[in-house]
mmCIF file of C-alpha atoms in Angstrom:
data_model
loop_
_atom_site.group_PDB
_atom_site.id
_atom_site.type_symbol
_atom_site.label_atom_id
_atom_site.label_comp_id
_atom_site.label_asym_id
_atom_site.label_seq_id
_atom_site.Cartn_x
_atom_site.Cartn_y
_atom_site.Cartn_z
ATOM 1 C CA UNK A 1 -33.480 19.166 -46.750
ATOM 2 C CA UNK A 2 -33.292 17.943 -50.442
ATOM 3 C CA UNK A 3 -32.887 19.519 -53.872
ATOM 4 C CA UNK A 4 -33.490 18.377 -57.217
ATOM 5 C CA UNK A 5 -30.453 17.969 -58.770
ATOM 6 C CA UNK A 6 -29.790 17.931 -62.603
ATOM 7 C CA UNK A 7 -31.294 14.530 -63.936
ATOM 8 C CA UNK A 8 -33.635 13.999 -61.589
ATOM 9 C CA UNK A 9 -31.037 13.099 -58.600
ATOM 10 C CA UNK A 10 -31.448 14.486 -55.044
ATOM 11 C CA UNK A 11 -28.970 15.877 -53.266
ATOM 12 C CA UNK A 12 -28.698 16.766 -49.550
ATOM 13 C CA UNK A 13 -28.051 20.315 -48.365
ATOM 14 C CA UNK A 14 -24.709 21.378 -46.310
ATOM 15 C CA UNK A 15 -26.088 20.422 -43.088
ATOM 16 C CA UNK A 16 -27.059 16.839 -43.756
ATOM 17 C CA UNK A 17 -23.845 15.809 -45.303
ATOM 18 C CA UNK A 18 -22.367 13.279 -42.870
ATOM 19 C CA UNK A 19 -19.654 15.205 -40.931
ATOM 20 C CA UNK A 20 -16.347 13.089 -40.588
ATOM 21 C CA UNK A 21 -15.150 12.930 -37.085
ATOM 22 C CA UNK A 22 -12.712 15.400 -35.572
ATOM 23 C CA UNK A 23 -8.964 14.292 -36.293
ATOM 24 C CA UNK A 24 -8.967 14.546 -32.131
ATOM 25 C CA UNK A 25 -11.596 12.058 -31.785
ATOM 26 C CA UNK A 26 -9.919 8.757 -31.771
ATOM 27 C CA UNK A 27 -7.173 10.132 -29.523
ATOM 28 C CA UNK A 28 -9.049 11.681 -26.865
ATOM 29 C CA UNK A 29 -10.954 8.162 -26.537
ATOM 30 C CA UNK A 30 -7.595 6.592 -25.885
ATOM 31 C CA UNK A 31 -6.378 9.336 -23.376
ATOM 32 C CA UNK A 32 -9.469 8.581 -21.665
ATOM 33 C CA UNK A 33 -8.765 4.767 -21.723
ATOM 34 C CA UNK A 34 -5.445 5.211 -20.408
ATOM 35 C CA UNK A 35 -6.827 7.127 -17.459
ATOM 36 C CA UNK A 36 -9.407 5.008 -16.035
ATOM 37 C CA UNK A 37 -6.804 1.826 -16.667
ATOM 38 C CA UNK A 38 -3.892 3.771 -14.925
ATOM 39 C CA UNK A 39 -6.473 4.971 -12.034
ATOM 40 C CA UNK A 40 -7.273 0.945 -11.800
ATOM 41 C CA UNK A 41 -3.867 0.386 -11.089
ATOM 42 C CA UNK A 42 -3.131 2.838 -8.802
ATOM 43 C CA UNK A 43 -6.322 1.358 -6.598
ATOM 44 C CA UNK A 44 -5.126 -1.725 -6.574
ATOM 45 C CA UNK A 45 -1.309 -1.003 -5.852
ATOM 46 C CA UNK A 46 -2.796 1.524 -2.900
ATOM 47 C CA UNK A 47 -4.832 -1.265 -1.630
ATOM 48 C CA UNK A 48 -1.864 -3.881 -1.809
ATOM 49 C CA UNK A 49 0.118 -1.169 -0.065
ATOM 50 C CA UNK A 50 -2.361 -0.751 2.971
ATOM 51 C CA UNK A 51 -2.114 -4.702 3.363
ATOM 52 C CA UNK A 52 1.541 -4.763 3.152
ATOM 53 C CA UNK A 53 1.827 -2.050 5.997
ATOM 54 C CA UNK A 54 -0.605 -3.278 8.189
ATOM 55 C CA UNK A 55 0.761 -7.004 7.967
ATOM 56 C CA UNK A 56 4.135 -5.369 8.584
ATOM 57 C CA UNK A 57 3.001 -4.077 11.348
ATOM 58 C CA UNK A 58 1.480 -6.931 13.131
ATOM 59 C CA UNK A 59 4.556 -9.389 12.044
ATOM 60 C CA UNK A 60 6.676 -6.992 13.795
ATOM 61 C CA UNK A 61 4.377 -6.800 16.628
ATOM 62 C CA UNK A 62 3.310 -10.018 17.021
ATOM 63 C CA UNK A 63 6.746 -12.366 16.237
ATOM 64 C CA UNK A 64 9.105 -9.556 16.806
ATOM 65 C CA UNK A 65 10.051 -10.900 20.008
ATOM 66 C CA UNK A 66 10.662 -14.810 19.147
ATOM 67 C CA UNK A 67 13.146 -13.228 16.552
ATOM 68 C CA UNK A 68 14.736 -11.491 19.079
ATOM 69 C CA UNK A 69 14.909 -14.715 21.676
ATOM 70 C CA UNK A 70 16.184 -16.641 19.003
ATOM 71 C CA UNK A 71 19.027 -14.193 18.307
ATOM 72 C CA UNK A 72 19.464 -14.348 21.760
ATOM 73 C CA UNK A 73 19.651 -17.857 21.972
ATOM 74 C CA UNK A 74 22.103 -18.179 18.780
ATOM 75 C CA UNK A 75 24.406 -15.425 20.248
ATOM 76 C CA UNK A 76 24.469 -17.310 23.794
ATOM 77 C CA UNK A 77 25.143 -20.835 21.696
ATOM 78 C CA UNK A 78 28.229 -19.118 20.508
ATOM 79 C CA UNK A 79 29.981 -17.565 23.357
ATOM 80 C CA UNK A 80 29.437 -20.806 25.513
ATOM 81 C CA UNK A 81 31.013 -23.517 22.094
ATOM 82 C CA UNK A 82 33.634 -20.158 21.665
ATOM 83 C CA UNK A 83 34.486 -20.173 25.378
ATOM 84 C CA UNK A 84 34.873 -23.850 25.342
ATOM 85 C CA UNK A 85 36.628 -23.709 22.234
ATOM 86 C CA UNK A 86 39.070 -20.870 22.103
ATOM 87 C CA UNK A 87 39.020 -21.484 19.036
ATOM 88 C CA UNK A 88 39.460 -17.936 16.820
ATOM 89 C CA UNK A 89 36.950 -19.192 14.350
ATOM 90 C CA UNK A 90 34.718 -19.494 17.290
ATOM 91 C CA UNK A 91 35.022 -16.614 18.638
ATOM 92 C CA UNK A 92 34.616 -14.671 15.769
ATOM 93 C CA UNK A 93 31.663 -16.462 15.138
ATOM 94 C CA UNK A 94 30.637 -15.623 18.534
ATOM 95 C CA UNK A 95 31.225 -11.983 17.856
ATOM 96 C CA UNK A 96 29.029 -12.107 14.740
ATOM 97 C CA UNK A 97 25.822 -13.926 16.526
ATOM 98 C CA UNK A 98 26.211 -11.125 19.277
ATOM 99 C CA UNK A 99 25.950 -7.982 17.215
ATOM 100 C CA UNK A 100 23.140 -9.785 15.705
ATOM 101 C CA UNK A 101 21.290 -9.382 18.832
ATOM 102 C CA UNK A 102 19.398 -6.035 18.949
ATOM 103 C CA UNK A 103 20.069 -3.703 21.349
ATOM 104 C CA UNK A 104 18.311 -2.350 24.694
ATOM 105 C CA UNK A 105 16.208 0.390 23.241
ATOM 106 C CA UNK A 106 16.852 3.841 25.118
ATOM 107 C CA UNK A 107 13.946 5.267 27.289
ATOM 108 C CA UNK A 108 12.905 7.905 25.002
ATOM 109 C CA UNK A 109 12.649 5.162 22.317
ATOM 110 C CA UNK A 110 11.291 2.554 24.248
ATOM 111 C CA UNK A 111 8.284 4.777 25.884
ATOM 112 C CA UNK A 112 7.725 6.491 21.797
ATOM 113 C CA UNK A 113 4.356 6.410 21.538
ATOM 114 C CA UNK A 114 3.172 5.028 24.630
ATOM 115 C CA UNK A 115 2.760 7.877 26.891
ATOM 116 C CA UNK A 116 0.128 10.711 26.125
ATOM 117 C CA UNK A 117 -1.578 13.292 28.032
ATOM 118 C CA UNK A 118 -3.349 10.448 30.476
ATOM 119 C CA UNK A 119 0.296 9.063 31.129
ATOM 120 C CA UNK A 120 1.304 5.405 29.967
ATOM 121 C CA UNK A 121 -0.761 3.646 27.295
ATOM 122 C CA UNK A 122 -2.725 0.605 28.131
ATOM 123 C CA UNK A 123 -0.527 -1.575 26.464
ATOM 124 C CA UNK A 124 2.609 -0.102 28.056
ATOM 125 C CA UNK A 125 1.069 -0.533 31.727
ATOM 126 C CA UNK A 126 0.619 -4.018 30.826
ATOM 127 C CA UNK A 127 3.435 -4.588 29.960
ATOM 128 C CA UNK A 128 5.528 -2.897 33.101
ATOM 129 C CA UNK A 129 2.840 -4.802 35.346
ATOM 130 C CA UNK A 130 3.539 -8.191 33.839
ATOM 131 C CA UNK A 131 -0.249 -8.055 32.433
ATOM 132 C CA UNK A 132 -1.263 -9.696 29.450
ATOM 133 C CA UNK A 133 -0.919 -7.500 26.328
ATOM 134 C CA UNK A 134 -4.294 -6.912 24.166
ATOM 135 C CA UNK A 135 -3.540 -8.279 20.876
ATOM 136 C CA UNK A 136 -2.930 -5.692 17.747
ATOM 137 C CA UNK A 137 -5.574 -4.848 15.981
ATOM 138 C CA UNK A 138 -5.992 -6.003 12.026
ATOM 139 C CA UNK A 139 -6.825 -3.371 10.056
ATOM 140 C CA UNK A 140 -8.016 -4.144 6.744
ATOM 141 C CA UNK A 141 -10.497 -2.544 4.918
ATOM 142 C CA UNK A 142 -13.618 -4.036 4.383
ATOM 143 C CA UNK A 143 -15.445 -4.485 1.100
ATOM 144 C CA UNK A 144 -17.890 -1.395 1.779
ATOM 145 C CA UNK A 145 -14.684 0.403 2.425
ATOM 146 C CA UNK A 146 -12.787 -1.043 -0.859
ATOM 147 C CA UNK A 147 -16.004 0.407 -2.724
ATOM 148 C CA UNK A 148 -16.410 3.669 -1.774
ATOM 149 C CA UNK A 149 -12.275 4.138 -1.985
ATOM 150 C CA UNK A 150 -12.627 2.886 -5.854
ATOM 151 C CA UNK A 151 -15.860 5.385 -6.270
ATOM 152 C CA UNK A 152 -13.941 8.201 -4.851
ATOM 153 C CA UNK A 153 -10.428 7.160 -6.353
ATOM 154 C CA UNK A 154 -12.475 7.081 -10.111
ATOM 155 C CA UNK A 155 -14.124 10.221 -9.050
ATOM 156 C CA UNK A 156 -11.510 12.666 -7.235
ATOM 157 C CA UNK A 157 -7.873 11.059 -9.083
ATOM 158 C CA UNK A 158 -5.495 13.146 -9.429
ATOM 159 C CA UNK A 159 -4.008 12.048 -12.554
ATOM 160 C CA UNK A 160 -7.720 13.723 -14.189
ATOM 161 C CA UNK A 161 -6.509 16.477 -13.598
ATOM 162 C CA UNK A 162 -5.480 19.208 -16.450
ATOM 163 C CA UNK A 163 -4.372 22.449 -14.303
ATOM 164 C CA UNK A 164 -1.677 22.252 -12.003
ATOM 165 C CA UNK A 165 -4.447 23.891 -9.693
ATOM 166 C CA UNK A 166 -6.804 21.085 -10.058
ATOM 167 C CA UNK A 167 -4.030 18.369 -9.898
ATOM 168 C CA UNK A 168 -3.257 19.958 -6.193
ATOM 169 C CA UNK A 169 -6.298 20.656 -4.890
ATOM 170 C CA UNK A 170 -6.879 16.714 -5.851
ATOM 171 C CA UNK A 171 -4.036 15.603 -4.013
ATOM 172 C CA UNK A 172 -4.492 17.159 -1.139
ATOM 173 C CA UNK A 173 -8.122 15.186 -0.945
ATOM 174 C CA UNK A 174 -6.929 11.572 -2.354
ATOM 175 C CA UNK A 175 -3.949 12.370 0.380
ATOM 176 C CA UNK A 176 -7.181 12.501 3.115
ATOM 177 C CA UNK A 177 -8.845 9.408 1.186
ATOM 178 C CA UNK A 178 -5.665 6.928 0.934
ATOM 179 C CA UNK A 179 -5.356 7.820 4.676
ATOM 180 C CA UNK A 180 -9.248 6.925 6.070
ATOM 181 C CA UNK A 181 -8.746 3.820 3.351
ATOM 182 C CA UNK A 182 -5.680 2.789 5.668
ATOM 183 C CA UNK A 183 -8.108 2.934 8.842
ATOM 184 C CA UNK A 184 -11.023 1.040 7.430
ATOM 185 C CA UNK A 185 -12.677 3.914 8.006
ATOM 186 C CA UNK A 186 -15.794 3.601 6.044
ATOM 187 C CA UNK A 187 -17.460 6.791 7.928
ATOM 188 C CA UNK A 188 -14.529 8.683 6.912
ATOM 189 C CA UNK A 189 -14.548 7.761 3.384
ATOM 190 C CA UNK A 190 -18.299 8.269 3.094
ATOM 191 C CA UNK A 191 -18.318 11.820 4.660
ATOM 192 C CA UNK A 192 -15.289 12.966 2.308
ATOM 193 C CA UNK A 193 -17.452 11.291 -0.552
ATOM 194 C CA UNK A 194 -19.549 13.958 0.305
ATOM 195 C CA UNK A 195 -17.312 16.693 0.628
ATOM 196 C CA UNK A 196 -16.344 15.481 -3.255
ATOM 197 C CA UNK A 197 -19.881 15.461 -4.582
ATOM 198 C CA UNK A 198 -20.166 19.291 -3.007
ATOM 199 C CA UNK A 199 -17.184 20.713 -4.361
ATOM 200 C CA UNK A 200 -16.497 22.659 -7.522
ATOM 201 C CA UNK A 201 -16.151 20.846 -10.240
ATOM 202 C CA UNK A 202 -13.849 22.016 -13.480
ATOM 203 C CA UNK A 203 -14.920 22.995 -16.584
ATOM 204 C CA UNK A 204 -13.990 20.393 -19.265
ATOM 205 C CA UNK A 205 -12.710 21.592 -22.652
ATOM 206 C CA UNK A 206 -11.057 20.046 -25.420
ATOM 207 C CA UNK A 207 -7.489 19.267 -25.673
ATOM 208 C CA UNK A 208 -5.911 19.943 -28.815
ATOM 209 C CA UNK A 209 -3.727 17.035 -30.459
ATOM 210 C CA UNK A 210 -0.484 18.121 -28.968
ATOM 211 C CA UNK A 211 -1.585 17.924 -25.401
ATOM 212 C CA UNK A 212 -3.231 14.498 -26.207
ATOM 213 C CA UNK A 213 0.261 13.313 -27.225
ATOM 214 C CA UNK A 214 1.930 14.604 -23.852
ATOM 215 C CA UNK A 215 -0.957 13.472 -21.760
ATOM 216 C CA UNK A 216 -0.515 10.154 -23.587
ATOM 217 C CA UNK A 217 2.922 9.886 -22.857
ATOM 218 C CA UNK A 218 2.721 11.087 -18.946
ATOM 219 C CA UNK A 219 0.180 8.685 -18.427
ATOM 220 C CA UNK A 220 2.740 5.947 -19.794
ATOM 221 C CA UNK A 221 5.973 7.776 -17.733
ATOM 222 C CA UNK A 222 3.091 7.473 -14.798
ATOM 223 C CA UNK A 223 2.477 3.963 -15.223
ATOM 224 C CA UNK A 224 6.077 2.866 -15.776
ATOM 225 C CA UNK A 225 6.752 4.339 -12.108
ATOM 226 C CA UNK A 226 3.640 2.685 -10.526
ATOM 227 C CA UNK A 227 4.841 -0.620 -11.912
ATOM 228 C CA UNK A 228 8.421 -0.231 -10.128
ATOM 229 C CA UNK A 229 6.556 0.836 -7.097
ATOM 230 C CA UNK A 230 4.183 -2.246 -7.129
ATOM 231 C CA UNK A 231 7.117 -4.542 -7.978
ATOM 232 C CA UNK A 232 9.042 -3.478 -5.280
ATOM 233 C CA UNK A 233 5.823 -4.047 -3.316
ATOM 234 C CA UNK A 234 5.585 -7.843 -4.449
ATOM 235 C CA UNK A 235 9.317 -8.765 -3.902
ATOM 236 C CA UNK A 236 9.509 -7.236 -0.774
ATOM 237 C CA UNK A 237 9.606 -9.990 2.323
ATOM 238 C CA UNK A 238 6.033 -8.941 3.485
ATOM 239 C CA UNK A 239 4.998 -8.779 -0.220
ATOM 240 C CA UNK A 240 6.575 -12.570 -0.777
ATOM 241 C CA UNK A 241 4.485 -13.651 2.326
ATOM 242 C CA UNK A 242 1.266 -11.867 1.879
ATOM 243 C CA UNK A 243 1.324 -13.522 -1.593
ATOM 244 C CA UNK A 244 1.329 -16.957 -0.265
ATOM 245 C CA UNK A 245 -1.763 -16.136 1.817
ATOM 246 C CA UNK A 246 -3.611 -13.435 0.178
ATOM 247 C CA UNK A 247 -7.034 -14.465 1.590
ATOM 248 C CA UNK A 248 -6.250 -15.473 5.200
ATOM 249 C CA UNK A 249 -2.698 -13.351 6.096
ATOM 250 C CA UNK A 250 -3.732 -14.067 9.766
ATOM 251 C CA UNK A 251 -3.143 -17.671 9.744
ATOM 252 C CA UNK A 252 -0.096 -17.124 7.719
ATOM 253 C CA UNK A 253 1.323 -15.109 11.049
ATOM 254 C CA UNK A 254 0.067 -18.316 13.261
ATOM 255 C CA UNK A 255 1.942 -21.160 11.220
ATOM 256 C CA UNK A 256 5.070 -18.671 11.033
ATOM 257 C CA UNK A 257 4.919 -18.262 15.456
ATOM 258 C CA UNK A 258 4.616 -21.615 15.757
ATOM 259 C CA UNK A 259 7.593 -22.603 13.510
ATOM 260 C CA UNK A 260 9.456 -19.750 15.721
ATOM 261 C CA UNK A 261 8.309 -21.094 18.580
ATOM 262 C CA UNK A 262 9.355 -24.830 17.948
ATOM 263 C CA UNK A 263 12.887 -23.212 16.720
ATOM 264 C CA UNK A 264 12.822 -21.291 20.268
ATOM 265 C CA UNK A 265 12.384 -24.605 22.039
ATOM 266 C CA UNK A 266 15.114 -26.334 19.969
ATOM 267 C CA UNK A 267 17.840 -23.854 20.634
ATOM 268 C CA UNK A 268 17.188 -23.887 24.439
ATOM 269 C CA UNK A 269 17.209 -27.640 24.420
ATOM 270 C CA UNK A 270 21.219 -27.573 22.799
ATOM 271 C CA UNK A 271 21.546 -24.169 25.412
ATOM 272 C CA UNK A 272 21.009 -26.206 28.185
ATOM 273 C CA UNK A 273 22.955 -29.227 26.718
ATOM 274 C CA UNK A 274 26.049 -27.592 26.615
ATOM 275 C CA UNK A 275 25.820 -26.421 29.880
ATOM 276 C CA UNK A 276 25.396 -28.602 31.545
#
């Protein structure tokens, strides 16, 4: 509303003056920016993670026992120059390729997870009946699976939290989400997508500018301990390897046995040479 104002001017009442923003403002917008790029992050380090396991897993699985023959091999090279030899250096050399060798596993650890209620596993009754062993399983998750994770990671994060009671109540679900992510499991993911959209959700209110500061700076303290995490990650051997292949990990696995293999071959070609 207008008024005439001395000298013909107009002037606009209380409410129409323009209202400068709240000293909060531009601080709370970059709280909020630091979230969403620290809850980036964290999907992409958890998704890295679930790749490094699983490759992990099959390397072990799958080449673990042409690193173990060629141990074998190296430690039986050894003893036969060291017994030829005599030689000290030899046999301490001898020594060394030996305790390289890994050791008979005991029964309890050897049957650890192949025995359950219906007796021995199907793998482990392959194995015992000289049966050929059904390759591992890759998990990876799928791109369906990848987008519901990232619309449930945005959605249920803990680091949105405010309350300690919120924060727990959101790990406890992104603790249930990282795991189903780890599986693949898209039906999993989807139902606790669900569960999310049913449950309570808090009241928001307005943080005044001292609890934008210390949000501010745990969400830096939070980000500096990510980035350790994902470095570790990347330097790790299976982190190395995985980034030399990124989009076909399999056929990483495949050039690596058959390098083994050919190794394998070469060591039990000087085996039998010496003797002979």
């Amino acid at each position: 509303m207008t008024q005439d104002a001395p000298g013909g001017r107009t002037t606009r009442s209380d409410e129409e003056q323009d209202v400068p923003p709240r000293p909060e403002a531009r601080l709370e917008k970059a709280v909020y920016a630091a979230e969403q790029a620290l809850i980036e992050f964290e999907i992409a380090l958890e998704t890295f993670r679930v790749e490094v396991e699983n490759f992990s897993r099959l390397h072990h699985q799958k080449l673990g026992p042409m690193y173990a023959r060629l141990d074998e091999l190296d430690a039986q090279i050894a003893e036969v120059k060291a017994s030829a030899s005599g030689d000290p250096e030899d046999l301490r050399k001898a020594q060394e390729a030996r305790a390289m060798v890994m050791p008979m596993p005991g029964v309890d650890e050897l049957f650890h997870n192949w025995m359950d209620s219906d007796g021995l596993s199907p793998e482990a009754a392959a194995m015992l009946n000289d049966q050929p062993v059904r390759a591992p399983k890759r998990v990876r998750p799928s791109e369906e699976a990848r987008k519901v994770y990232r619309e449930l990671a945005r959605k249920a994060h803990p680091d949105l939290a405010q309350e300690e009671t919120e924060r727990a109540r959101r790990e406890e679900f992104i603790t249930r989400v990282n795991a189903a992510y780890a599986l693949g499991d898209v039906g999993q993911l989807r139902e606790l997508a669900d569960e999310w959209a049913a449950g309570p959700v808090p009241e928001a209110r307005l943080s005044e500018s001292e609890e934008l500061y210390a949000r501010l700076e745990w969400l830096s303290q939070r980000k500096e301990l990510l980035a350790a995490v994902a470095h570790e990650l990347e330097e790790s051997a299976i982190g190395a390897m995985l980034r030399m292949a990124p989009e076909d990990p399999d056929r990483l696995l495949e050039e690596i046995a058959e390098q083994l293999l050919a190794q394998v071959a070469e060591r039990e070609r000087e085996l039998a040479g010496l003797v002979e």
